[in-house]
PDB file of C-alpha atoms in Angstrom:
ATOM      1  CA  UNK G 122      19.620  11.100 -18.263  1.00 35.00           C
ATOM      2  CA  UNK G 123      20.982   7.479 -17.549  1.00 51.00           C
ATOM      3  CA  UNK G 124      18.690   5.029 -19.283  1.00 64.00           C
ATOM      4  CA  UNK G 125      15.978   3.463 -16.415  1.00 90.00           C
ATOM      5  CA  UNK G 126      15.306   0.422 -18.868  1.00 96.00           C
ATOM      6  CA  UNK G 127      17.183  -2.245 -20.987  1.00 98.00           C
ATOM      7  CA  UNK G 128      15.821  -5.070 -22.743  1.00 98.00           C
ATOM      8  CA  UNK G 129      18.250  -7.995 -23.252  1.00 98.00           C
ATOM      9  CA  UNK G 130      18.009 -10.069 -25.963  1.00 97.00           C
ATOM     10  CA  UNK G 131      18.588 -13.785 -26.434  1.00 95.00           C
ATOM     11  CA  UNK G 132      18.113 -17.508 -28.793  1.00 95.00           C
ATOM     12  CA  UNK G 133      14.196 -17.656 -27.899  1.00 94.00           C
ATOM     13  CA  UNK G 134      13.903 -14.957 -24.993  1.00 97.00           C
ATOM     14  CA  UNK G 135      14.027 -11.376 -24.422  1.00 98.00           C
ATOM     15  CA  UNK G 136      13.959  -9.582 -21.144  1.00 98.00           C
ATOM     16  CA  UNK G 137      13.986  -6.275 -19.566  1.00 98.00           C
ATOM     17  CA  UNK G 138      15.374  -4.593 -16.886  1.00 98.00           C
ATOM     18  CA  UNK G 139      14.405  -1.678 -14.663  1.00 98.00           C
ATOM     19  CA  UNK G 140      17.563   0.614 -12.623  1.00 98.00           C
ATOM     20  CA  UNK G 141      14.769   0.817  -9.942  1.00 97.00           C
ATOM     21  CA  UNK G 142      15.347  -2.005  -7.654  1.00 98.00           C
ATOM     22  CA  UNK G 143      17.521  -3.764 -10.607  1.00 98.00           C
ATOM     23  CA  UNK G 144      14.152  -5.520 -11.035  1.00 98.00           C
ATOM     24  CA  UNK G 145      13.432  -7.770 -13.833  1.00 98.00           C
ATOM     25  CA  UNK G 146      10.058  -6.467 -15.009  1.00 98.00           C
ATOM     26  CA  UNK G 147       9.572  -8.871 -18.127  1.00 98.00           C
ATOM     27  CA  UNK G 148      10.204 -12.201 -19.673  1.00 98.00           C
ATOM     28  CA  UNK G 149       9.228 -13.539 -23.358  1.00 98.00           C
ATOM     29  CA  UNK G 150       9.745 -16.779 -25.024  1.00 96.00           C
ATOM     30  CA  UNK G 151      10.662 -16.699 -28.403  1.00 93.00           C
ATOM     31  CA  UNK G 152       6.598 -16.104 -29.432  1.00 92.00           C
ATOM     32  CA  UNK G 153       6.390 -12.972 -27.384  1.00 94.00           C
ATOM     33  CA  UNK G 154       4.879 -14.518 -24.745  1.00 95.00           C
ATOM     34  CA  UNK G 155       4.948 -12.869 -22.108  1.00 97.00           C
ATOM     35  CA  UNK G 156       5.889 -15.209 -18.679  1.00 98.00           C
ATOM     36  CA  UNK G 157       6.091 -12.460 -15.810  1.00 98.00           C
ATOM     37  CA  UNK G 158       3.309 -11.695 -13.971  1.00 98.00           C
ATOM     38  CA  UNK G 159       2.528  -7.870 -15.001  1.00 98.00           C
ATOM     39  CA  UNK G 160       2.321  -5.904 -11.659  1.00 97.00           C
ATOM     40  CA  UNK G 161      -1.445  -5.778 -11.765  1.00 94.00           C
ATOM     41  CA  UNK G 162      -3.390  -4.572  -8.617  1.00 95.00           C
ATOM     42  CA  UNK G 163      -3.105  -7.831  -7.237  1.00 95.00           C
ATOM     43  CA  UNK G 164       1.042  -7.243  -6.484  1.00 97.00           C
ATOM     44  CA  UNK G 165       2.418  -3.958  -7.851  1.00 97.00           C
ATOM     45  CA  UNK G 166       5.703  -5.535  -8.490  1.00 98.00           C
ATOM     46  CA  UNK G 167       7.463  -7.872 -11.032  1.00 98.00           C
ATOM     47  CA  UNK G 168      10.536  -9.752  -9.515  1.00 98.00           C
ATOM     48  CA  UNK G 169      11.386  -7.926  -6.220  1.00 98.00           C
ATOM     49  CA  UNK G 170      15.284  -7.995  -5.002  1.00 98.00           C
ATOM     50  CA  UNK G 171      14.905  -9.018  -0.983  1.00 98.00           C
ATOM     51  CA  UNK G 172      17.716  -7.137   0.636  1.00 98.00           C
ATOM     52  CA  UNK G 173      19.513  -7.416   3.222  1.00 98.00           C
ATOM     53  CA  UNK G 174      16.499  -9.261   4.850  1.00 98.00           C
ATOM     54  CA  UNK G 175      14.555 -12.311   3.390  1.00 98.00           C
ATOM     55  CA  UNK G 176      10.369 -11.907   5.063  1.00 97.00           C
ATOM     56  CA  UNK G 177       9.538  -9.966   7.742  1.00 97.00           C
ATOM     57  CA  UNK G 178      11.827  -9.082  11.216  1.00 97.00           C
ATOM     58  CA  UNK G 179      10.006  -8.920  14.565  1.00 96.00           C
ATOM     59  CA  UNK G 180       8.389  -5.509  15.152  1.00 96.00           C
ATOM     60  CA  UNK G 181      10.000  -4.780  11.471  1.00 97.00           C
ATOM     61  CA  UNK G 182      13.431  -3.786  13.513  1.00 97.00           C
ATOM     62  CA  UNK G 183      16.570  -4.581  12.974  1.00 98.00           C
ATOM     63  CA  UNK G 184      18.453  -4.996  16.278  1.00 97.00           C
ATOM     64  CA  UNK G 185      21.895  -4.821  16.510  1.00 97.00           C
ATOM     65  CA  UNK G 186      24.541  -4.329  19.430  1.00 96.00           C
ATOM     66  CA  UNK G 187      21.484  -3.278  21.308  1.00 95.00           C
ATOM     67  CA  UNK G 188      20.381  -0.923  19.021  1.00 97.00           C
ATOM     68  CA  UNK G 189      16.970  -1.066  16.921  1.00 98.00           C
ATOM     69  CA  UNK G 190      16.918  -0.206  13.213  1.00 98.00           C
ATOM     70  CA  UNK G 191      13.567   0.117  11.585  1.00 98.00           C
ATOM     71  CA  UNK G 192      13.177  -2.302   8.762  1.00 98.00           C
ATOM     72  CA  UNK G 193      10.199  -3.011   6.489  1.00 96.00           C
ATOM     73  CA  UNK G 194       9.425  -6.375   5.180  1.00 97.00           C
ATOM     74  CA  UNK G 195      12.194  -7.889   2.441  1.00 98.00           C
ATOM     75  CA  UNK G 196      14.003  -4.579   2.963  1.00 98.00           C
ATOM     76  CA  UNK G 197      14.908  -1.779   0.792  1.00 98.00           C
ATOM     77  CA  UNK G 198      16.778  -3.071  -2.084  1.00 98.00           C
ATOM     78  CA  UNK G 199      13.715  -3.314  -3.660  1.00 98.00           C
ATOM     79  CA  UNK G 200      12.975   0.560  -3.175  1.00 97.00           C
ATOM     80  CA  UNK G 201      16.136   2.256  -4.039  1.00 98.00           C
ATOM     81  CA  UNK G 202      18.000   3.051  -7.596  1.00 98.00           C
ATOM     82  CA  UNK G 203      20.681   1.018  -8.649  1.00 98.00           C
ATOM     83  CA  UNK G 204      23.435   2.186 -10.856  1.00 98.00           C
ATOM     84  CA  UNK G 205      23.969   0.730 -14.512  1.00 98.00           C
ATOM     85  CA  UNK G 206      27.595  -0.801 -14.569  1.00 98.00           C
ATOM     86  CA  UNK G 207      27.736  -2.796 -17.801  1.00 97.00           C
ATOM     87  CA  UNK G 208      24.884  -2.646 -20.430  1.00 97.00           C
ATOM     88  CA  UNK G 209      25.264  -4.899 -23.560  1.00 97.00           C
ATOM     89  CA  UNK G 210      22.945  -6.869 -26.163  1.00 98.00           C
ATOM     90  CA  UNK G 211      22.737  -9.734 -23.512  1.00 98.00           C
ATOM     91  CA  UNK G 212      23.575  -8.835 -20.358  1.00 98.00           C
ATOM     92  CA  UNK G 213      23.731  -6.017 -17.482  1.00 98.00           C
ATOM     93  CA  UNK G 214      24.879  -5.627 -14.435  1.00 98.00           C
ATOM     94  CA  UNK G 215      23.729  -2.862 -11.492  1.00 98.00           C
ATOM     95  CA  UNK G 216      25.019  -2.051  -8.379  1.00 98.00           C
ATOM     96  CA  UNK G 217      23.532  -0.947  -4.978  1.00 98.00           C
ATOM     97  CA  UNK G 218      26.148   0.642  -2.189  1.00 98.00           C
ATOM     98  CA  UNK G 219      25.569   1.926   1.455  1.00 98.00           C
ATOM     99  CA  UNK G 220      25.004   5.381   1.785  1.00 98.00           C
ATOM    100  CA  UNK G 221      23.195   7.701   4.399  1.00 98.00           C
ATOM    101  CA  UNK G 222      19.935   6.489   3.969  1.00 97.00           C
ATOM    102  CA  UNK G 223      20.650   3.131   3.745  1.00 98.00           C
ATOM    103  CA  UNK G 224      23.122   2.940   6.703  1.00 98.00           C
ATOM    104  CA  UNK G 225      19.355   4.565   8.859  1.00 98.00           C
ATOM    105  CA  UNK G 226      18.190   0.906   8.500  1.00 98.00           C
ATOM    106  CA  UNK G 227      21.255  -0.904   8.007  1.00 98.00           C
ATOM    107  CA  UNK G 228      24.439   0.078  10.046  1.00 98.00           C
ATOM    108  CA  UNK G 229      26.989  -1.850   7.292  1.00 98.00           C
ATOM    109  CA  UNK G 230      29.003  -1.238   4.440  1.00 98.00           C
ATOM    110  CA  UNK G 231      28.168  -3.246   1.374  1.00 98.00           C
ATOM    111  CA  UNK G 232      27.695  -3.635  -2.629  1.00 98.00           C
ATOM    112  CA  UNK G 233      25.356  -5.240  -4.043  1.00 99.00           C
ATOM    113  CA  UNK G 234      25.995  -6.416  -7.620  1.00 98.00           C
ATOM    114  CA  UNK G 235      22.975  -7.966  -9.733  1.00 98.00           C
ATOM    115  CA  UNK G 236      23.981  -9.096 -13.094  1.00 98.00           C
ATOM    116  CA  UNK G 237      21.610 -10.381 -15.461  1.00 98.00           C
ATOM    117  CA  UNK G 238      22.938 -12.111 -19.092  1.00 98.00           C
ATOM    118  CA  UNK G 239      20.556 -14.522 -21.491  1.00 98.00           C
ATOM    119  CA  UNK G 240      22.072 -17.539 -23.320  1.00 95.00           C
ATOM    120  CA  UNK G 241      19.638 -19.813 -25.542  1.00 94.00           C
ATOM    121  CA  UNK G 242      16.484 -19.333 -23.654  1.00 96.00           C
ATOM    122  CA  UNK G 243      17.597 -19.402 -20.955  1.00 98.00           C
ATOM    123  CA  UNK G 244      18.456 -15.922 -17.935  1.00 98.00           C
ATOM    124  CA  UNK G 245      20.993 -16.105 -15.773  1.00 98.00           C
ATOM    125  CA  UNK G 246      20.660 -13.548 -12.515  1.00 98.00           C
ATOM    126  CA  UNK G 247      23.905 -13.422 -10.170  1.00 98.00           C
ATOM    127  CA  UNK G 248      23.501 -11.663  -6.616  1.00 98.00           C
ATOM    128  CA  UNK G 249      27.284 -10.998  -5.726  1.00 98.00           C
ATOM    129  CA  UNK G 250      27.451  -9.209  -1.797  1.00 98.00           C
ATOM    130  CA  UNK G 251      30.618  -7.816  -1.217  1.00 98.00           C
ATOM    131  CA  UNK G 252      31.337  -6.072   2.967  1.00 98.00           C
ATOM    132  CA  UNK G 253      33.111  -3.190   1.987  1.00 98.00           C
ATOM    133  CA  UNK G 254      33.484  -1.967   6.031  1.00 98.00           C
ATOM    134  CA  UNK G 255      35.938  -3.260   8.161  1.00 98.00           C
ATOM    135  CA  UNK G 256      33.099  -5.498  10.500  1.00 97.00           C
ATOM    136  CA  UNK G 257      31.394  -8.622   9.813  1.00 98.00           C
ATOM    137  CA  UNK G 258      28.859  -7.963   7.502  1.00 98.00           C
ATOM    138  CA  UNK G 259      25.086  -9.603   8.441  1.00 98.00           C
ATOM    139  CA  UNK G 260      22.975 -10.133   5.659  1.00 98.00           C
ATOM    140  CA  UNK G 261      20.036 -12.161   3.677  1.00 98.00           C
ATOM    141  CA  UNK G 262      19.250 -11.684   0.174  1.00 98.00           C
ATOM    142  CA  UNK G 263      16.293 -13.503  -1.885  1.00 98.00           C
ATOM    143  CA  UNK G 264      14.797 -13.266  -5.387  1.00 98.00           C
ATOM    144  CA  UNK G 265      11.220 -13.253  -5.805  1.00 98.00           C
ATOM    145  CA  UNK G 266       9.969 -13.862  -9.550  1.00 98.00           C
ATOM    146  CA  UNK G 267       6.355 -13.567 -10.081  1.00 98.00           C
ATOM    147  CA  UNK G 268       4.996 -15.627 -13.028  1.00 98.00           C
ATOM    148  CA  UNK G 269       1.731 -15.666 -14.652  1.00 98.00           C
ATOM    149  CA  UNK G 270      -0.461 -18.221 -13.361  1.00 98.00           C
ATOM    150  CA  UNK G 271      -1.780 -19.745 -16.003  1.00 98.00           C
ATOM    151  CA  UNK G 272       1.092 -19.141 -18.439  1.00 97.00           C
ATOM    152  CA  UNK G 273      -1.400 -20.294 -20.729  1.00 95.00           C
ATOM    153  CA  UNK G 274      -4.924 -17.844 -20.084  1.00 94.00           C
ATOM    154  CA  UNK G 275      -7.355 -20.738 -21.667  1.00 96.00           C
ATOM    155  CA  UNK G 276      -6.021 -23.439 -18.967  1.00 97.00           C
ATOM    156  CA  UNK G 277      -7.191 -23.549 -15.580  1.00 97.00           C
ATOM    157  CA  UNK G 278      -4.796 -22.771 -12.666  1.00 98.00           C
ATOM    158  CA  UNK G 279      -4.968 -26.363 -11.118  1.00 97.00           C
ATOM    159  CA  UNK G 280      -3.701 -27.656 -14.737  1.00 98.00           C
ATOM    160  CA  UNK G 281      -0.236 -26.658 -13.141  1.00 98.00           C
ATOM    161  CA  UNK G 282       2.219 -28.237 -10.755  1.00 98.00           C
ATOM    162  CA  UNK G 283       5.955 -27.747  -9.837  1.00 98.00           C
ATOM    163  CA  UNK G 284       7.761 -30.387 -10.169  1.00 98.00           C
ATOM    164  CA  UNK G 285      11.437 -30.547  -8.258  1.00 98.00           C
ATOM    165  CA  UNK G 286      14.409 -32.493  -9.247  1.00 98.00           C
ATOM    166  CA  UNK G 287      14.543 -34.505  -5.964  1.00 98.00           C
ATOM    167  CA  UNK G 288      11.993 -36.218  -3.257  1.00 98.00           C
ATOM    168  CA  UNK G 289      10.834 -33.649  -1.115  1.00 98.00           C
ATOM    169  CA  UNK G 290       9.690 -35.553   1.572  1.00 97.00           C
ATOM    170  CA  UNK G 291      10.676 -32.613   4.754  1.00 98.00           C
ATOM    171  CA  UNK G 292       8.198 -30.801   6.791  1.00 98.00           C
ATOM    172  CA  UNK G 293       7.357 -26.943   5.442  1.00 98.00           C
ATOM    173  CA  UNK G 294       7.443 -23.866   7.591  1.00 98.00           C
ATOM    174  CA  UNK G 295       4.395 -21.327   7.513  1.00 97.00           C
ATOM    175  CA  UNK G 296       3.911 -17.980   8.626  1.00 97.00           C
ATOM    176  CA  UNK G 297       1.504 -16.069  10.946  1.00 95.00           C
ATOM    177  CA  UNK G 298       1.768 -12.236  10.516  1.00 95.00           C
ATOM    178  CA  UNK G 299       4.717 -12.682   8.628  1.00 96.00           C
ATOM    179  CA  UNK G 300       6.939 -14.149  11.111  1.00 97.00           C
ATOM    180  CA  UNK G 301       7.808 -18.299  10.609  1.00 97.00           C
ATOM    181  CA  UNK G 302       5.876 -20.518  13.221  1.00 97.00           C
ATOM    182  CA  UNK G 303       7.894 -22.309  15.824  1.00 96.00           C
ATOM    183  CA  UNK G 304       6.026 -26.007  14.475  1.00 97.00           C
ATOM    184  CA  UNK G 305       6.916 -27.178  11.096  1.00 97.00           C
ATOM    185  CA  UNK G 306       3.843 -28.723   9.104  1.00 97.00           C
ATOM    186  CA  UNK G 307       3.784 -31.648   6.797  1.00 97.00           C
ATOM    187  CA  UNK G 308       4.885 -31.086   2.954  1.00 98.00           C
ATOM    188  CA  UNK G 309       1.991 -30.719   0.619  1.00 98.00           C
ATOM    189  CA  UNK G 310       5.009 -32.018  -1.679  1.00 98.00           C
ATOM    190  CA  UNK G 311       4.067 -35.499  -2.657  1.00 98.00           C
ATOM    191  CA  UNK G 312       6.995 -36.919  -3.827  1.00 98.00           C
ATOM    192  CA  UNK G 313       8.530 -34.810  -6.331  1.00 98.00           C
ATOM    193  CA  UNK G 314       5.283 -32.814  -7.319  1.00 98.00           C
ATOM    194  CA  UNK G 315       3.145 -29.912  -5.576  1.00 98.00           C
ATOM    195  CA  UNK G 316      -0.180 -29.210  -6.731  1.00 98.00           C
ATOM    196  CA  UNK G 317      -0.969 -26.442  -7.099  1.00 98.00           C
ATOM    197  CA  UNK G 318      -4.353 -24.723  -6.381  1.00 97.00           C
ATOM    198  CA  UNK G 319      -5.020 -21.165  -4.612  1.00 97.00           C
ATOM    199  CA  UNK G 320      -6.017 -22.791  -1.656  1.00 97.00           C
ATOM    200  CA  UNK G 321      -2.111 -23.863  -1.428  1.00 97.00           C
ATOM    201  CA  UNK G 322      -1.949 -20.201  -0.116  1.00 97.00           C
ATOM    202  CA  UNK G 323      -4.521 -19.940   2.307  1.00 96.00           C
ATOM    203  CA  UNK G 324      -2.143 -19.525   5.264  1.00 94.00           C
ATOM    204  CA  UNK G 325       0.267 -17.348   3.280  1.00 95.00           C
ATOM    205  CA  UNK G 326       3.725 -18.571   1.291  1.00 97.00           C
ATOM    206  CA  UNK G 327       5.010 -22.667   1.788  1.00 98.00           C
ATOM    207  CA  UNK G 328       8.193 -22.205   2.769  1.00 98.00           C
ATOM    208  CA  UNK G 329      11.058 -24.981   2.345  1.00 98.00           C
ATOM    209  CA  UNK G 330      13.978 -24.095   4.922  1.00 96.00           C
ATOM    210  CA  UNK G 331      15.813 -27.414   3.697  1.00 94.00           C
ATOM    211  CA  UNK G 332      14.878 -28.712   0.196  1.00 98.00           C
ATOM    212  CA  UNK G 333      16.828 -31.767  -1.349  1.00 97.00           C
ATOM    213  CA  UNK G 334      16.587 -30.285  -4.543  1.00 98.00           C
ATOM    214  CA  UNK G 335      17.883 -27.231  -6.555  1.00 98.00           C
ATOM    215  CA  UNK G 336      15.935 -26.693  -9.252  1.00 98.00           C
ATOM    216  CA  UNK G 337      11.966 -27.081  -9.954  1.00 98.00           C
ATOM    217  CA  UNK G 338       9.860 -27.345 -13.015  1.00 98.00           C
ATOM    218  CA  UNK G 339       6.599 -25.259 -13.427  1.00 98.00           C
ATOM    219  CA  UNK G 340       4.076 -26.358 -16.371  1.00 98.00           C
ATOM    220  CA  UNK G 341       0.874 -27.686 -17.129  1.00 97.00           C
ATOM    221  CA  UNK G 342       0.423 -30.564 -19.845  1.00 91.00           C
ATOM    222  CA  UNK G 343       0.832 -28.572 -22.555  1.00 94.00           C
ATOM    223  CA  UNK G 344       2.292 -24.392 -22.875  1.00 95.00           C
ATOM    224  CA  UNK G 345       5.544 -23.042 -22.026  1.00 96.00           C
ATOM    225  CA  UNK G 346       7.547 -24.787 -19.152  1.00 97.00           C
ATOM    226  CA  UNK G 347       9.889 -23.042 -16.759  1.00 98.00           C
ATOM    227  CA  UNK G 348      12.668 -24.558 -15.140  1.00 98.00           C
ATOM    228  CA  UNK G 349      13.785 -22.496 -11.906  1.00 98.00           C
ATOM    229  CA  UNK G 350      17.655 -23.719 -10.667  1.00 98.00           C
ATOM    230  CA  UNK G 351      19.834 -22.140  -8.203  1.00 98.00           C
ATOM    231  CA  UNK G 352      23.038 -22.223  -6.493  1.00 98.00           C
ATOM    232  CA  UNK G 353      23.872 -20.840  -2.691  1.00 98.00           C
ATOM    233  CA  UNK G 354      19.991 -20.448  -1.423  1.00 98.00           C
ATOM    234  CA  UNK G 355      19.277 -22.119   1.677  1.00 97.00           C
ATOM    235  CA  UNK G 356      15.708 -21.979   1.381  1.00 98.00           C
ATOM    236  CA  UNK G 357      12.649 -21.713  -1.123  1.00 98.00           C
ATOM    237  CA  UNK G 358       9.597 -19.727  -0.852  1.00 98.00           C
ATOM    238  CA  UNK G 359       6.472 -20.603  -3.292  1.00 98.00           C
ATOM    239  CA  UNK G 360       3.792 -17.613  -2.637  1.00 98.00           C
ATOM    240  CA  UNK G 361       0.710 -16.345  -4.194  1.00 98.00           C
ATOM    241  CA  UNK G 362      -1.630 -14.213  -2.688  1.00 96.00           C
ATOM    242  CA  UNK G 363      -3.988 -15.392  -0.325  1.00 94.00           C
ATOM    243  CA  UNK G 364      -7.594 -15.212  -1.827  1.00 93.00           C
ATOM    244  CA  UNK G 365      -6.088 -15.869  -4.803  1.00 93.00           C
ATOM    245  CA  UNK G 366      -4.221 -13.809  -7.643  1.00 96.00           C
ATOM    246  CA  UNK G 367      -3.053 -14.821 -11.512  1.00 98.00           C
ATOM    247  CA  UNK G 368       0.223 -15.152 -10.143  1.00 98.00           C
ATOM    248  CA  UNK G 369       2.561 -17.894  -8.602  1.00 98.00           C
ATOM    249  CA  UNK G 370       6.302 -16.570  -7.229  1.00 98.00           C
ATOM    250  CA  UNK G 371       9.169 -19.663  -6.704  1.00 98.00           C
ATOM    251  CA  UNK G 372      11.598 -17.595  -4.570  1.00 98.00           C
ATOM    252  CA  UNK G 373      15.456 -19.402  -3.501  1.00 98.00           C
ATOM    253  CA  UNK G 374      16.366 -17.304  -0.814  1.00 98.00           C
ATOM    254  CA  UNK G 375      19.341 -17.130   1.695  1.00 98.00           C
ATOM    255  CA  UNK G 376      17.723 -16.226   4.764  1.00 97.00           C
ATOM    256  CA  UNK G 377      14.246 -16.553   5.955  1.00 97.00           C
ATOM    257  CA  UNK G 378      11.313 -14.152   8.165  1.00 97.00           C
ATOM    258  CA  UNK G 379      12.007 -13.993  11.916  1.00 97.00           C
ATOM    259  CA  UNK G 380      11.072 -16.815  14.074  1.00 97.00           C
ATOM    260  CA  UNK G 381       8.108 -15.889  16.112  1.00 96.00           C
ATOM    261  CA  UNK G 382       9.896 -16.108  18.929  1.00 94.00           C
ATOM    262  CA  UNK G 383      13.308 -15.099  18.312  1.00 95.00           C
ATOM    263  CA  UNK G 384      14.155 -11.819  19.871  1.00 92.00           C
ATOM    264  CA  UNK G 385      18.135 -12.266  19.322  1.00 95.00           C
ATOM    265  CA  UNK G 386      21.070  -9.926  17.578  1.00 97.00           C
ATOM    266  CA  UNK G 387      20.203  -9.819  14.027  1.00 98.00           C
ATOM    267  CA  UNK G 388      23.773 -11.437  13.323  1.00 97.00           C
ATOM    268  CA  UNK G 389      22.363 -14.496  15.551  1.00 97.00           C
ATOM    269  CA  UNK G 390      19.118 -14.663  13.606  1.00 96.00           C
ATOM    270  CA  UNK G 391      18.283 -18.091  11.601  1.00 93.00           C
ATOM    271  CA  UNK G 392      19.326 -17.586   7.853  1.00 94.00           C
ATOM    272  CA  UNK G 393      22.021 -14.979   7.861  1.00 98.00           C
ATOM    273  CA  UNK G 394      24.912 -15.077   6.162  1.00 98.00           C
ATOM    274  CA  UNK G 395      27.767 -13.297   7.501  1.00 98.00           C
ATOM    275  CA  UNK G 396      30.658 -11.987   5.745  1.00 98.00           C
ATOM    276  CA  UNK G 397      34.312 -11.553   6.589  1.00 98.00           C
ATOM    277  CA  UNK G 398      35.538  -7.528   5.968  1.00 98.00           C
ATOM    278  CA  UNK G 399      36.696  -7.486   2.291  1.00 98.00           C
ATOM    279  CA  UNK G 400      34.957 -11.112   1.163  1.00 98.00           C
ATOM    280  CA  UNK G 401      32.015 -11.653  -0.905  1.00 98.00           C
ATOM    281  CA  UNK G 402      29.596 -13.984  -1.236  1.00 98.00           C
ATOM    282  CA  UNK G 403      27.811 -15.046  -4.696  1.00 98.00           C
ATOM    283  CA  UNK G 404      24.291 -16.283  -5.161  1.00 98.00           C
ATOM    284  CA  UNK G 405      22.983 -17.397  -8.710  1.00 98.00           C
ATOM    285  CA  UNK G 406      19.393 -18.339 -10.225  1.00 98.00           C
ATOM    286  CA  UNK G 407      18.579 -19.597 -13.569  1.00 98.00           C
ATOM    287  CA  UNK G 408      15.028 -19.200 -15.385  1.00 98.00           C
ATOM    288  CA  UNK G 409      14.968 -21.707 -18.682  1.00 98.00           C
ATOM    289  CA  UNK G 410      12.022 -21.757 -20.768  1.00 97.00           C
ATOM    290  CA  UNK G 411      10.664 -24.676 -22.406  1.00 94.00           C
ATOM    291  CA  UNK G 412       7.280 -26.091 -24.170  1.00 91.00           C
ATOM    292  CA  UNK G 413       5.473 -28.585 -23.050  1.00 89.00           C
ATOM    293  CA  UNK G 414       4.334 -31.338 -25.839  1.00 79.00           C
TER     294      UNK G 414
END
């Protein structure tokens, strides 16, 4: 039976790997700390693949060519088996590919690679989307890391803040039943720093559909630090469950929920990327782990 599970090793971090959804399902610093929230009843997942849609779509359908497509929220990458490709000391890869089931929700042709490789404390995840048809391929993708919030247990939650590399100074988008409001609201970014608190998440995720920066910094005073960067997201999710829950997700995505309003070709919708027969388009994300003094 092909192995389900691989844990990568690396200078001052270890992570593993699940074939089911290609989801990262933990992340240790070189104590054995653990970083990644745990699937606890709160969320029953880890670090969710969202593909080929980023959020929700109206009436959870896909329309295309004026035909509907049913389509749950984030999609079903995160639900389906991926197949082990490479499997070393430090790195993986997995692949996802159309097939009959798929092609019920999502009329394309496509492969998904995910590959995942650790350097000094540091993981590396590349999303490479390849149209294998001969049509233009419409898609999002996101990731979705959850991360224990506190890292450290004995600090309190509003100890911790994400700090971003650049000014974030643009209005936020917010959600009502899952779908993005038509009114953008002022940041709660002040500056370069978000406070965080689990009121932050009263009205669901804070959602920024044009950030300045690409990478942000999540600590308290003192603990391990993570450093989130990325390269080809449009947009950035921060989420934690409303009500609050002992995690905090930092999510680049390429693609974003429906527009409340928008009742348009799913290759017209905000977000999408669309890719010439035979191209491919590659999305990475780095996690570094650090200590604060």
């Amino acid at each position: 039976m092909e192995q389900d599970s691989l844990t990568l090793h690396g200078d001052g971090i270890s992570a593993t790997v699940v074939g089911q959804g290609a989801e990262l399902v933990s992340l240790r610093d070189a104590e054995g700390t653990e970083l990644l929230w745990q699937a606890g009843p709160a969320w029953r997942r880890h670090s969710p693949v969202l593909f080929p849609i980023v959020g929700r779509l109206k009436g959870d359908q896909l329309r295309y060519r004026g035909q509907n497509y049913p389509m749950t929220q984030h999609g079903f990458a995160r639900d389906r088996r991926f197949d082990w490709t490479e499997q070393g000391p430090s790195s993986c890869t997995l692949v996802l590919t159309d097939d009959a089931e798929t092609r019920i929700h999502y009329p394309f042709a496509f492969r998904l690679a995910i590959s995942y490789s650790l350097a000094s404390r540091r993981l590396g995840v590349t999303f490479e989307v390849t149209n294998t048809g001969h049509e233009m391929l419409p898609a999002s993708i996101g990731a979705h890391p959850a991360f224990n919030w506190p890292l450290l247990p004995e600090l309190p939650k509003e100890a911790y803040r994400l700090t971003f590399a650049d000014n974030e100074p643009a209005p936020i988008r917010r959600l009502k039943d899952g779908l993005v409001l038509p009114t953008p609201q002022p940041t709660p970014v002040e500056g370069k720093t978000l406070a965080l608190s689990e009121r932050l998440f009263d009205d669901d995720a804070v959602i920024l559909d044009r950030p300045t920066s690409t990478s942000v910094r999540y600590a308290a005073g003192r603990g391990p630090a993570i450093e989130m960067s990325w390269q080809g997201f449009n947009e950035l999710g921060i989420w934690s469950k409303p009500g609050g829950a002992p995690f905090l997700c930092i999510e680049p995505w390429h693609g974003i929920a429906s527009p409340i309003d928008f009742d348009g070709d799913f290759a017209d919708k905000p977000g999408v990327m669309l890719i010439e027969p035979g191209a491919k388009r590659m999305l990475s994300y780095r996690i570094g782990i650090g200590q604060e003094p």
